Structures are given as structure tokens and as C-alpha cells.
PDB file of C-alpha atoms and ligand atoms in Angstrom:
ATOM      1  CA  UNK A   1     -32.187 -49.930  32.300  1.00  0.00           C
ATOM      2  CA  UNK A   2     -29.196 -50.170  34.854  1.00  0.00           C
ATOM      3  CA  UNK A   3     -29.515 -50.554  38.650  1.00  0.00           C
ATOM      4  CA  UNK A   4     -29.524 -47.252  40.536  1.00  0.00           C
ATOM      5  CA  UNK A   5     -30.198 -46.341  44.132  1.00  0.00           C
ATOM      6  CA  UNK A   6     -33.319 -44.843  44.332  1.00  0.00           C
ATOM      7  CA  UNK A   7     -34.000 -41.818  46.544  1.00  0.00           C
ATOM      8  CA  UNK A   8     -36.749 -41.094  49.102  1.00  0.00           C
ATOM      9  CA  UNK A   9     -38.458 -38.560  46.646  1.00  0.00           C
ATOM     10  CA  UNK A  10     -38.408 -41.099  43.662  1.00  0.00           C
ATOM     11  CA  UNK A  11     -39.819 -43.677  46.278  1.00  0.00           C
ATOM     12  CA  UNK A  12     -42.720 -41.043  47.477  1.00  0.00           C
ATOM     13  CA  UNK A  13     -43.688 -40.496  43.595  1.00  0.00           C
ATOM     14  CA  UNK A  14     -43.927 -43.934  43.298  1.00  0.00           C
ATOM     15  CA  UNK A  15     -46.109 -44.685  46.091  1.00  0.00           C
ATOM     16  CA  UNK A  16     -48.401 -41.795  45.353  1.00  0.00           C
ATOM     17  CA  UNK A  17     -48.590 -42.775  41.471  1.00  0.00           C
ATOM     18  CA  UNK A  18     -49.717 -46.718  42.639  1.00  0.00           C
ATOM     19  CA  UNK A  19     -51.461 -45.802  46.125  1.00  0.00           C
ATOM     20  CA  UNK A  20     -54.454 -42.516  46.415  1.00  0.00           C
ATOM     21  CA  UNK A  21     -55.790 -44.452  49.430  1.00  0.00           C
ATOM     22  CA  UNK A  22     -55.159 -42.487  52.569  1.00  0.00           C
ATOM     23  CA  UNK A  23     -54.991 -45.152  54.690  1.00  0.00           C
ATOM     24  CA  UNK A  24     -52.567 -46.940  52.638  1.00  0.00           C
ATOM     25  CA  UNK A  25     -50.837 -43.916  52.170  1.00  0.00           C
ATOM     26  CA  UNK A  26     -50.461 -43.602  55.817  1.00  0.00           C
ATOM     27  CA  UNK A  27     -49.733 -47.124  56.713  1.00  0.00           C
ATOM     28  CA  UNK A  28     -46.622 -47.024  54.353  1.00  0.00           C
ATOM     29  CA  UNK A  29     -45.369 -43.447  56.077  1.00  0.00           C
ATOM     30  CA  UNK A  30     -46.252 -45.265  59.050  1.00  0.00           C
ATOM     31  CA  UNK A  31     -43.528 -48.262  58.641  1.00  0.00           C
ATOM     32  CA  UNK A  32     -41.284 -45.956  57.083  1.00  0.00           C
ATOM     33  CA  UNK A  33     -40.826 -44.101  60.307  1.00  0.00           C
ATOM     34  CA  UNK A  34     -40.503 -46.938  61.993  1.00  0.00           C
ATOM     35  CA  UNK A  35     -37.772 -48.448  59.577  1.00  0.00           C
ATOM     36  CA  UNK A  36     -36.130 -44.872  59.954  1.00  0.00           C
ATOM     37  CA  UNK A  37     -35.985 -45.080  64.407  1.00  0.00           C
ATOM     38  CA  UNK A  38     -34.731 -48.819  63.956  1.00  0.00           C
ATOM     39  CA  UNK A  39     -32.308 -48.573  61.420  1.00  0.00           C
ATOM     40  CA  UNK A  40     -30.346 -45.768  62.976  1.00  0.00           C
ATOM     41  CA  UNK A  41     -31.038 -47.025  66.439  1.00  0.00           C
ATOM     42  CA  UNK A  42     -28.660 -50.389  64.700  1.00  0.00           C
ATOM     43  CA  UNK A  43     -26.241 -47.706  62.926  1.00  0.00           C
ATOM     44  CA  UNK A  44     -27.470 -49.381  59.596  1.00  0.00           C
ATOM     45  CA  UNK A  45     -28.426 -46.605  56.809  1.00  0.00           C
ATOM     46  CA  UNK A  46     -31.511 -45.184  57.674  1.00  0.00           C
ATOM     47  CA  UNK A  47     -32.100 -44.040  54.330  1.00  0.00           C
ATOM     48  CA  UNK A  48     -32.392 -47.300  52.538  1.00  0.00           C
ATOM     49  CA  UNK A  49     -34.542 -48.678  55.928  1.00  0.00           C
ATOM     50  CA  UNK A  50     -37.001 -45.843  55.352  1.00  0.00           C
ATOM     51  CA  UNK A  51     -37.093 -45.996  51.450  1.00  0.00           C
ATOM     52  CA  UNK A  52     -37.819 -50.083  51.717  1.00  0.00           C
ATOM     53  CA  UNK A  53     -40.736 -49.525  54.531  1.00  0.00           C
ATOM     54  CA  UNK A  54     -42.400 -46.744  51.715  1.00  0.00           C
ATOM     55  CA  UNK A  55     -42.258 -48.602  49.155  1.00  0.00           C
ATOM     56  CA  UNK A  56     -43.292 -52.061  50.746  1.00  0.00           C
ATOM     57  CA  UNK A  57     -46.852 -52.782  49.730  1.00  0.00           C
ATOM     58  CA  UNK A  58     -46.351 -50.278  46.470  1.00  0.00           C
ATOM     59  CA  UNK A  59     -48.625 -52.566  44.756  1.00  0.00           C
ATOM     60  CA  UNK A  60     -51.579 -53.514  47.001  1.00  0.00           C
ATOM     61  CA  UNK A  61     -54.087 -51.118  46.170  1.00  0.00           C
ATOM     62  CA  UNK A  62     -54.204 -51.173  42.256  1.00  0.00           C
ATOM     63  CA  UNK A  63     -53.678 -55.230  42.191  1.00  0.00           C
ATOM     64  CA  UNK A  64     -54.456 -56.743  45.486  1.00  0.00           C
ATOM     65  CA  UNK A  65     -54.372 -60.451  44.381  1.00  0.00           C
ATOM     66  CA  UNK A  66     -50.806 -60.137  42.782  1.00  0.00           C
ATOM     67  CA  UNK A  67     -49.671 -58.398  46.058  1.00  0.00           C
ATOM     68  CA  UNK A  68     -46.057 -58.623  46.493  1.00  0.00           C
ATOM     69  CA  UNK A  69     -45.289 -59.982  42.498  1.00  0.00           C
ATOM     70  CA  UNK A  70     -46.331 -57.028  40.908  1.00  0.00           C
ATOM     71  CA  UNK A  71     -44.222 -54.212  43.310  1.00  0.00           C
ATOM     72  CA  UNK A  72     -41.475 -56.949  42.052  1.00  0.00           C
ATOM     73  CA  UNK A  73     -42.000 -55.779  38.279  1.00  0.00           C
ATOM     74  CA  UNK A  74     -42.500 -52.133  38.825  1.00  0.00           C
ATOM     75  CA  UNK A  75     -39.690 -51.778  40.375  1.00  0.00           C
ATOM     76  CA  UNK A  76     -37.470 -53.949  38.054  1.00  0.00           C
ATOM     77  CA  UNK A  77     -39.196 -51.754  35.020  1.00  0.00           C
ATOM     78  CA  UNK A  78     -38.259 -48.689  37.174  1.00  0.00           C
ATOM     79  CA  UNK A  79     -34.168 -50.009  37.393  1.00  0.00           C
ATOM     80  CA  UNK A  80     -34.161 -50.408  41.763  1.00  0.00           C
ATOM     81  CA  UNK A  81     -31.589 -52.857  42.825  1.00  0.00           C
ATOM     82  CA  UNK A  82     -32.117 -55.966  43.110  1.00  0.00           C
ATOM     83  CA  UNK A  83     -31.298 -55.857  47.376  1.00  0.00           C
ATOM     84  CA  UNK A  84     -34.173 -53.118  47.087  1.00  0.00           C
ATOM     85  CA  UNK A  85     -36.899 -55.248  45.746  1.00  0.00           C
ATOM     86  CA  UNK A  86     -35.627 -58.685  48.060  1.00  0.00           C
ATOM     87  CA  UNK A  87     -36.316 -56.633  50.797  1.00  0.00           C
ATOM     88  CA  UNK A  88     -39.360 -54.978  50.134  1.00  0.00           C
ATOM     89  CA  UNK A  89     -40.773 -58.601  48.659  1.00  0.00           C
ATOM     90  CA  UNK A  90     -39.577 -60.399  51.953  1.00  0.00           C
ATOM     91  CA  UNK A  91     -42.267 -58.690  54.001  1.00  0.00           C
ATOM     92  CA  UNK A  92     -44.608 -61.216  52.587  1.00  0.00           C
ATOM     93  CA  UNK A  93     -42.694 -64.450  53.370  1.00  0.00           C
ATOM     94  CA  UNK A  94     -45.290 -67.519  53.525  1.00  0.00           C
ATOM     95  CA  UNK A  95     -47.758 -64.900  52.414  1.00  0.00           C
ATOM     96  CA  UNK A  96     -47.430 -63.789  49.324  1.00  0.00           C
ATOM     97  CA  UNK A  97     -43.465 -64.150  48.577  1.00  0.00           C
ATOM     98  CA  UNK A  98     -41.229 -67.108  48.905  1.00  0.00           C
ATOM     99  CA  UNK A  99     -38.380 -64.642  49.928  1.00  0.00           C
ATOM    100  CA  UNK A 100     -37.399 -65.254  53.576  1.00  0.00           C
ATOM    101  CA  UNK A 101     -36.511 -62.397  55.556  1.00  0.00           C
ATOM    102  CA  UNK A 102     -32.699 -62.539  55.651  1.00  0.00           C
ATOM    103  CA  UNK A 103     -30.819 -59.035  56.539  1.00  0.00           C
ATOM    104  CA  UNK A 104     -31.253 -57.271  59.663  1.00  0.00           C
ATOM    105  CA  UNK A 105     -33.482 -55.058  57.629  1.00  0.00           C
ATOM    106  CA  UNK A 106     -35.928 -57.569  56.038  1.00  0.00           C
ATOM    107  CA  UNK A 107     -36.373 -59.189  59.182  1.00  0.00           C
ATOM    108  CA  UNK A 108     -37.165 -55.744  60.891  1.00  0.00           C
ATOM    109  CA  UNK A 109     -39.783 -55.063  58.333  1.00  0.00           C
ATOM    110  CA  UNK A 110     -41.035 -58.172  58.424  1.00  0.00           C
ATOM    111  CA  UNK A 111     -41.502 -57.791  62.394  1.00  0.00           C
ATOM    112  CA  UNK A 112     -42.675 -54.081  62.426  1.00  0.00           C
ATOM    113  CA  UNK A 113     -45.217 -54.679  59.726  1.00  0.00           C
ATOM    114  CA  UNK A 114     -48.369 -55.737  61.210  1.00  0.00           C
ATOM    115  CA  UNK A 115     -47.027 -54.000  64.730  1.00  0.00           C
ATOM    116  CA  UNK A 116     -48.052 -50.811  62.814  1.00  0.00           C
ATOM    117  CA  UNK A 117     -51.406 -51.789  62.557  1.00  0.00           C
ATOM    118  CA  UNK A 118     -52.278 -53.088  66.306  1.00  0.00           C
ATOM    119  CA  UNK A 119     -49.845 -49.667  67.915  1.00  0.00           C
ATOM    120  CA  UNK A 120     -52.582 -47.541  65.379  1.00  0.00           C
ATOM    121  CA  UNK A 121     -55.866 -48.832  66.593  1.00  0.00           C
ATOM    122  CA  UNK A 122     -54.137 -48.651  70.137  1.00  0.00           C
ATOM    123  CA  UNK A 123     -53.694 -44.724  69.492  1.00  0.00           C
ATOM    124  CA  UNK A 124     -57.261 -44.550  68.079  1.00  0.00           C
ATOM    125  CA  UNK A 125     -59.049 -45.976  71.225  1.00  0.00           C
ATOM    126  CA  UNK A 126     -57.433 -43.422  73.526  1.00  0.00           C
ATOM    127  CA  UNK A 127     -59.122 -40.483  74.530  1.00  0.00           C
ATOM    128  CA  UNK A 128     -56.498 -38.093  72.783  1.00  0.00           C
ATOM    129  CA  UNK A 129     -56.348 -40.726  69.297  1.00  0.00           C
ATOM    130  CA  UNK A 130     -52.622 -39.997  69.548  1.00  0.00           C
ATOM    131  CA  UNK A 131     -49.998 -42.275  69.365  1.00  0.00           C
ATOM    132  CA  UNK A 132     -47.483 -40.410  72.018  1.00  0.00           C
ATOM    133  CA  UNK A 133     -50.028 -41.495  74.502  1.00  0.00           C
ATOM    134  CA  UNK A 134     -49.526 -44.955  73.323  1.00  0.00           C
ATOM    135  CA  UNK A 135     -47.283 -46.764  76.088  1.00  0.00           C
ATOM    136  CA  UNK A 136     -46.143 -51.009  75.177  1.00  0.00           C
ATOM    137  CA  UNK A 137     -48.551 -52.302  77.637  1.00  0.00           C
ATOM    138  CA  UNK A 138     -51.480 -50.934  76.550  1.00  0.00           C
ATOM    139  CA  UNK A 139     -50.511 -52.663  73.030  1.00  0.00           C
ATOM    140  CA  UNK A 140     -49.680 -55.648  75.325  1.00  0.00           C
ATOM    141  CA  UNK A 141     -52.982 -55.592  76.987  1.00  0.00           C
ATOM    142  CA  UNK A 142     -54.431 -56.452  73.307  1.00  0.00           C
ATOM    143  CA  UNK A 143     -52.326 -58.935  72.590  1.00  0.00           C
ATOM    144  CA  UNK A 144     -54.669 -62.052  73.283  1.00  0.00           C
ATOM    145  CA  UNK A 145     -57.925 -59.828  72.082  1.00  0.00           C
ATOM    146  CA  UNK A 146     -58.536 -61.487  68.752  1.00  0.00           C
ATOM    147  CA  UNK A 147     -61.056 -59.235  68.255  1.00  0.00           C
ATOM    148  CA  UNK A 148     -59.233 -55.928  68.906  1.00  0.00           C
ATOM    149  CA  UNK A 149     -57.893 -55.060  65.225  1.00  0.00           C
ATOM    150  CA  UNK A 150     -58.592 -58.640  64.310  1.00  0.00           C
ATOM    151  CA  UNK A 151     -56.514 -57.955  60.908  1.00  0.00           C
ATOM    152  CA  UNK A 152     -53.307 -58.128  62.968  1.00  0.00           C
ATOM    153  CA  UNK A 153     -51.971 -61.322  62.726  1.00  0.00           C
ATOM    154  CA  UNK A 154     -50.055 -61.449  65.929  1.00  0.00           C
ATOM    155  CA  UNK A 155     -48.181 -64.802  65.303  1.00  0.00           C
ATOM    156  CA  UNK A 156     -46.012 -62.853  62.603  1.00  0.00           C
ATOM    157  CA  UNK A 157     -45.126 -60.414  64.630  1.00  0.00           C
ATOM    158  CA  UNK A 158     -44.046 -62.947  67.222  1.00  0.00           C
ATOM    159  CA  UNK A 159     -41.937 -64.343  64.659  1.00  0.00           C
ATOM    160  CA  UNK A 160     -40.268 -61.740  63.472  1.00  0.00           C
ATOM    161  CA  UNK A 161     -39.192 -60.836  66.680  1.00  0.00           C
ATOM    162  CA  UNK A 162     -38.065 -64.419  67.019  1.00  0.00           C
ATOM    163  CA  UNK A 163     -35.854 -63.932  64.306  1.00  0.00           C
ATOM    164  CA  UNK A 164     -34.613 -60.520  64.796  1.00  0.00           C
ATOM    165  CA  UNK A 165     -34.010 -62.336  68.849  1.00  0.00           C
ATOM    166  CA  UNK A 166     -35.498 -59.075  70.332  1.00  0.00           C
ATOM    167  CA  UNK A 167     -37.899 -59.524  72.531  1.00  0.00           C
ATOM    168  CA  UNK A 168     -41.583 -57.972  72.114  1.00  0.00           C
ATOM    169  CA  UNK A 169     -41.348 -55.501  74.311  1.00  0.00           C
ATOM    170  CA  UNK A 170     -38.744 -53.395  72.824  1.00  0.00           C
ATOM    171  CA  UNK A 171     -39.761 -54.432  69.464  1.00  0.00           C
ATOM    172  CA  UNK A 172     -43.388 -52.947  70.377  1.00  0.00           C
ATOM    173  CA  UNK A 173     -41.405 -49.948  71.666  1.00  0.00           C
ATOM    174  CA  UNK A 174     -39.328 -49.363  68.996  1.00  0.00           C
ATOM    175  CA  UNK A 175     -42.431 -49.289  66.751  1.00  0.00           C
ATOM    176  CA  UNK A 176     -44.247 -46.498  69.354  1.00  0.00           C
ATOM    177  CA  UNK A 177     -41.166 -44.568  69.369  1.00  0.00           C
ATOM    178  CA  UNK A 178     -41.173 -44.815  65.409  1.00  0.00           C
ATOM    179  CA  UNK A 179     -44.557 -43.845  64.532  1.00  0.00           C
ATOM    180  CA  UNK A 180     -44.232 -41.287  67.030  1.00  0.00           C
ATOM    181  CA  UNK A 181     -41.432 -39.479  64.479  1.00  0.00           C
ATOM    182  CA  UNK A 182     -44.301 -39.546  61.963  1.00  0.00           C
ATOM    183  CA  UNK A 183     -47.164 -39.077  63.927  1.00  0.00           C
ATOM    184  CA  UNK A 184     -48.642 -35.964  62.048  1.00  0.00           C
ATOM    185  CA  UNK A 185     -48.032 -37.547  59.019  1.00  0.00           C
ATOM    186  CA  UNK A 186     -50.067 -40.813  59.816  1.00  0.00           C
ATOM    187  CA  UNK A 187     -52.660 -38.814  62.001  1.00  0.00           C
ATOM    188  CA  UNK A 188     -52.156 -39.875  64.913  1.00  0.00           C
ATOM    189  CA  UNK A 189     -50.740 -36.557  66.316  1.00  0.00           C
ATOM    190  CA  UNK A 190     -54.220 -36.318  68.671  1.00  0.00           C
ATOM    191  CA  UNK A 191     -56.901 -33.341  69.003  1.00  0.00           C
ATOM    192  CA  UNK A 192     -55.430 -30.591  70.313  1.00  0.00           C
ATOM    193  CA  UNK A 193     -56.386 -30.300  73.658  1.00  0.00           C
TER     194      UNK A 193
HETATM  195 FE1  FE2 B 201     -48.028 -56.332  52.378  1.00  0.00          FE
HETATM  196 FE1  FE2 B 202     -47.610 -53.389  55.008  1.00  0.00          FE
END
């Protein structure tokens, strides 16, 4: 099968097909809205950004110790380009890829990845559980907590700001701002009050 670019409703078929968790469901809507504010915030095509950050842990619920391999072959079997599958396999670097994040996309998702997680509990411990009420330093503020969404490992995120050379605070605001685009669709649009 030849290479062709995929589009945002082939990529959302996809994820549904591999993914009926909710939660993973949200967390890739999640870091596709964030992919979406950052890639047109850097002119870049915000298409692409947001069809890499929906498709980026396509294979993590139905084989969770092959995680990052297999999303490689399904998408090969399913013709994406090859740019397409680098990316979305570089979000794993050291982890469970040997793909380095290279292009100012890669190393965005790789940076905005876990961020999703530790901005989401943030929203969830406010009164309202919504993520517009989110501001940076309260994410700051749980920085050092290891305990505070203790799946967050905050050293990558540190990183991939590092490599992006942003610095944490706009990369954590960028990522509010992001998930605030999406925020009904990841529930975190609060009770109504
Ligand atoms: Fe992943
Ligand atoms: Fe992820």
C-alpha cells in the first residue's frame, strides 16, 4: 500500500477501533489540542500536529508491553507516512522507542506529553474540576510533590522543554491554553455553577 496523508477522521477511527477506554480516549484528545494551540501558535500545520498527538499512544490499551512498536505496524499496515509514524514513535524516546525527538513537532509532543497528565489532576483538585481555572502556578506548586499524580514523570517534561529551549512556564501555559480548546471533550469543562 502507498504512503498517503492521513486525515483527522481516519486518525479518530483509528483511535476508537484500538482505544474504548475513556480515559485513554481523553488523554489522546487531550494532547491533540494541545499539539493543535502549539503548532499554529509556531505557524507549523496544525493539522498534522493534532493528527500525531491522536494517534500517539494508538496502541497502549490493546498491547501495553509492545507500547510504541506495535502503533509502528498498524500504521505501516494502514499506508501513514513514514514522518507520521517517527513522530508519533518519538514520544517514547528512552522509553519505549529509540527514536529521538528531532522536529519541532516531536520534540513538542515529547514535552507536552506527560504535562497533560499533571495540568488534568491540577483541574480535578479545584473546586470547579475545570481546567480554565487552571492557572501555571498552581501546576508549578506540584512540581516537587512526588506524590501529587505520581505517574507524571516530571524529569521528561523538563527535558523536553530543554530541547524545545522554552522555558516551563510557557510550556506549562501553552499546555493550559491547549486543553482549554478541548476542555469539553476531555471533561474538564467544570460543573456548571
Ligand atoms: Fe505513550
Ligand atoms: Fe501519551
Amino acid at each position: 500500500m502507498g504512503e498517503k496523508i492521513p486525515t483527522r477522521q481516519e486518525a479518530l477511527e483509528l483511535l476508537h477501533q484500538y482505544n474504548e477506554s475513556d480515559s485513554l480516549r481523553k488523554h489522546a484528545y487531550a494532547v491533540e489540542g494541545v499539539m493543535r494551540f502549539i503548532g499554529r501558535k509556531r505557524e507549523q500545520d496544525e493539522e498534522t500536529w493534532g493528527i500525531i498527538g491522536l494517534i500517539h499512544d494508538l496502541d497502549y490499551e490493546k498491547f501495553p508491553d509492545q507500547h510504541c512498536q506495535k502503533t509502528g505496524e498498524i500504521l505501516r499496515e494502514h499506508g501513514w507516512p513514514k514522518e507520521h509514524i517517527r513522530a508519533a514513535l518519538s514520544h517514547g524516546w528512552g522509553i519505549c522507542s529509540d527514536v529521538a525527538p528531532e522536529t519541532e513537532l516531536e520534540k513538542v509532543l515529547y514535552a507536552i506529553d506527560e504535562l497533560t497528565g499533571l495540568v488534568a489532576t491540577t483541574a480535578l483538585i479545584r473546586p470547579s474540576k475545570s481546567v480554565m481555572d487552571v492557572q501555571v502556578k498552581s501546576v508549578k506548586n506540584k512540581w516537587k510533590d512526588k506524590r501529587f499524580a505520581a505517574g507524571v514523570d516530571r524529569s521528561i517534561i523538563e527535558k523536553g522543554a530543554q530541547m524545545l529551549g522554552v522555558g516551563l512556564d510557557e510550556l506549562i501555559d501553552d499546555t493550559i491554553k491547549g486543553m482549554q480548546e478541548v476542555a469539553e471533550a476531555i471533561g474538564l469543562k467544570g460543573n456548571p455553577s
